């Protein structure tokens, strides 16, 4: 039986993000990019980003493309790193949720990652 429900609340978004970084931080391929991040700052920041993406909630005022262009200058990210990021994100969504918002989250992650992978390389 499938007990998964859709992403419907800020608490759902928070759970998704915490679970995602629970995978990303120890990950052998992309984990090293996250070493030394202030998680008390990063988790609420990313949660507010995804609340904006999925529900149009105001609050996130950052600029993810510029942030990753800067990151790339210090720690180059390969297209394969972005593909792996998307795999981890997608599998985290699928483990926790099912529904229209869950599908939207996976699609948005995939398309933002593709744009980001392109931008970090041309900037
Ligand atoms: C290989 C893939 C990725 C890696 C290694 C990565 C890593 C990071 C790191 C280390 C930061 C912190 C930067 C800093 O504070 O100096 C960051 C910030 C962030 N990331 Fe990523 N990221 C990746 C892909 C993505 C994707 C695909 C998205 C969105 C779908 C995303 C969303 C964000 C957001 C919203 C921030 C906060 C930016 C801000 O407002 O300061 N990341 N990422």
Short mmCIF file of N, CA and C and ligand atoms in Angstrom, two decimals, residues 21 30 33-35 37 41-42 45-46 49-50 60-65 67-68 71 75 77-78 80-83 85-86 89 108-110 112-114 116, ligand 1:
data_model
loop_
_atom_site.label_atom_id
_atom_site.label_comp_id
_atom_site.label_asym_id
_atom_site.label_seq_id
_atom_site.Cartn_x
_atom_site.Cartn_y
_atom_site.Cartn_z
N UNK A 21 19.46 16.98 2.18
CA UNK A 21 20.83 17.26 2.63
C UNK A 21 21.38 16.14 3.50
N UNK A 30 29.06 14.50 -4.44
CA UNK A 30 28.84 15.95 -4.26
C UNK A 30 28.97 16.42 -2.81
N UNK A 33 31.22 19.52 -1.63
CA UNK A 33 30.84 20.91 -1.90
C UNK A 33 30.18 21.56 -0.68
N UNK A 34 29.59 20.75 0.17
CA UNK A 34 28.80 21.28 1.28
C UNK A 34 29.58 21.35 2.59
N UNK A 35 30.85 20.97 2.56
CA UNK A 35 31.66 20.97 3.78
C UNK A 35 31.76 22.39 4.33
N UNK A 37 29.46 24.39 5.48
CA UNK A 37 28.29 25.27 5.42
C UNK A 37 27.66 25.42 6.80
N UNK A 41 21.77 28.18 8.96
CA UNK A 41 21.42 29.23 8.01
C UNK A 41 20.93 28.62 6.70
N UNK A 42 21.64 27.60 6.23
CA UNK A 42 21.39 27.05 4.89
C UNK A 42 20.03 26.36 4.80
N UNK A 45 17.17 28.77 4.55
CA UNK A 45 17.30 29.51 3.29
C UNK A 45 16.78 28.68 2.12
N UNK A 46 17.21 27.44 2.05
CA UNK A 46 16.79 26.57 0.94
C UNK A 46 15.30 26.23 1.06
N UNK A 49 13.48 29.07 -0.33
CA UNK A 49 13.59 29.03 -1.80
C UNK A 49 12.53 28.09 -2.38
N UNK A 50 12.43 26.88 -1.82
CA UNK A 50 11.48 25.89 -2.36
C UNK A 50 10.02 26.25 -2.06
N UNK A 60 12.09 34.32 0.26
CA UNK A 60 13.42 34.10 -0.30
C UNK A 60 13.79 35.28 -1.19
N UNK A 61 14.93 35.90 -0.89
CA UNK A 61 15.33 37.08 -1.67
C UNK A 61 16.71 36.90 -2.29
N UNK A 62 17.21 35.67 -2.28
CA UNK A 62 18.56 35.42 -2.78
C UNK A 62 18.63 35.31 -4.29
N UNK A 63 19.80 34.96 -4.76
CA UNK A 63 20.07 34.86 -6.20
C UNK A 63 20.88 33.57 -6.43
N UNK A 64 20.17 32.45 -6.59
CA UNK A 64 20.86 31.16 -6.65
C UNK A 64 21.85 31.06 -7.81
N UNK A 65 21.51 31.66 -8.95
CA UNK A 65 22.43 31.52 -10.09
C UNK A 65 23.78 32.17 -9.77
N UNK A 67 25.00 32.81 -6.83
CA UNK A 67 25.63 32.06 -5.73
C UNK A 67 26.42 30.86 -6.28
N UNK A 68 25.84 30.17 -7.26
CA UNK A 68 26.52 28.98 -7.79
C UNK A 68 27.63 29.35 -8.78
N UNK A 71 30.38 30.01 -6.42
CA UNK A 71 30.85 28.74 -5.87
C UNK A 71 31.72 27.99 -6.88
N UNK A 75 35.11 26.06 -6.46
CA UNK A 75 34.94 24.61 -6.49
C UNK A 75 34.17 24.26 -7.76
N UNK A 77 31.99 22.77 -10.52
CA UNK A 77 30.98 21.71 -10.52
C UNK A 77 30.81 21.21 -11.96
N UNK A 78 30.93 19.93 -12.13
CA UNK A 78 30.80 19.31 -13.45
C UNK A 78 29.32 19.05 -13.77
N UNK A 80 28.11 16.36 -14.54
CA UNK A 80 27.77 15.11 -13.86
C UNK A 80 27.42 15.34 -12.38
N UNK A 81 28.02 16.38 -11.77
CA UNK A 81 27.66 16.71 -10.38
C UNK A 81 26.20 17.18 -10.31
N UNK A 82 25.81 18.00 -11.29
CA UNK A 82 24.42 18.47 -11.32
C UNK A 82 23.46 17.31 -11.59
N UNK A 83 23.86 16.41 -12.49
CA UNK A 83 23.01 15.24 -12.75
C UNK A 83 22.83 14.41 -11.49
N UNK A 85 23.14 15.54 -8.37
CA UNK A 85 22.29 16.34 -7.47
C UNK A 85 20.81 16.07 -7.79
N UNK A 86 20.48 16.11 -9.08
CA UNK A 86 19.08 15.89 -9.49
C UNK A 86 18.62 14.47 -9.11
N UNK A 89 17.93 14.50 -5.41
CA UNK A 89 16.73 15.28 -5.09
C UNK A 89 15.48 14.49 -5.49
N UNK A 108 10.89 21.07 -11.57
CA UNK A 108 11.57 22.36 -11.36
C UNK A 108 13.03 22.15 -11.01
N UNK A 109 13.31 21.17 -10.16
CA UNK A 109 14.71 20.88 -9.78
C UNK A 109 15.52 20.53 -11.02
N UNK A 110 14.94 19.71 -11.88
CA UNK A 110 15.64 19.26 -13.09
C UNK A 110 15.93 20.43 -14.01
N UNK A 112 15.93 23.79 -13.27
CA UNK A 112 16.81 24.79 -12.66
C UNK A 112 18.25 24.27 -12.69
N UNK A 113 18.43 22.98 -12.39
CA UNK A 113 19.78 22.40 -12.40
C UNK A 113 20.40 22.48 -13.79
N UNK A 114 19.60 22.28 -14.81
CA UNK A 114 20.12 22.33 -16.19
C UNK A 114 20.58 23.75 -16.53
N UNK A 116 21.43 26.03 -14.35
CA UNK A 116 22.57 26.33 -13.47
C UNK A 116 23.85 25.70 -14.00
C1 LIG B 1 26.05 20.15 -8.16
C2 LIG B 1 24.97 20.76 -7.72
C3 LIG B 1 24.93 21.72 -6.56
C4 LIG B 1 25.86 21.96 -5.57
C5 LIG B 1 27.19 21.25 -5.34
C6 LIG B 1 25.34 23.03 -4.75
C7 LIG B 1 25.98 23.56 -3.64
C8 LIG B 1 25.60 24.70 -2.97
C9 LIG B 1 26.35 25.38 -1.95
C10 LIG B 1 27.72 24.94 -1.42
C11 LIG B 1 25.65 26.46 -1.58
C12 LIG B 1 26.06 27.52 -0.54
C13 LIG B 1 26.75 28.64 -1.25
C14 LIG B 1 27.18 29.70 -0.28
O1 LIG B 1 26.43 30.04 0.65
O2 LIG B 1 28.28 30.22 -0.45
C15 LIG B 1 24.41 26.46 -2.33
C16 LIG B 1 23.41 27.40 -2.20
C17 LIG B 1 22.16 27.28 -2.76
N1 LIG B 1 21.75 26.28 -3.62
FE1 LIG B 1 22.94 24.88 -4.44
N2 LIG B 1 24.12 23.44 -5.24
C18 LIG B 1 23.82 22.67 -6.33
C19 LIG B 1 22.67 22.74 -7.09
C20 LIG B 1 21.57 23.46 -6.76
C21 LIG B 1 20.31 23.43 -7.48
C22 LIG B 1 20.05 22.59 -8.74
C23 LIG B 1 19.46 24.28 -6.83
C24 LIG B 1 18.02 24.62 -7.12
C25 LIG B 1 17.19 23.81 -7.77
C26 LIG B 1 20.19 24.84 -5.71
C27 LIG B 1 19.69 25.76 -4.81
C28 LIG B 1 20.45 26.52 -3.96
C29 LIG B 1 19.98 27.72 -3.29
C30 LIG B 1 18.59 28.32 -3.37
C31 LIG B 1 21.07 28.21 -2.55
C32 LIG B 1 21.11 29.46 -1.68
C33 LIG B 1 21.65 30.61 -2.52
C34 LIG B 1 21.58 31.90 -1.74
O3 LIG B 1 20.49 32.51 -1.70
O4 LIG B 1 22.61 32.30 -1.17
N3 LIG B 1 21.46 24.32 -5.70
N4 LIG B 1 24.41 25.38 -3.18
#
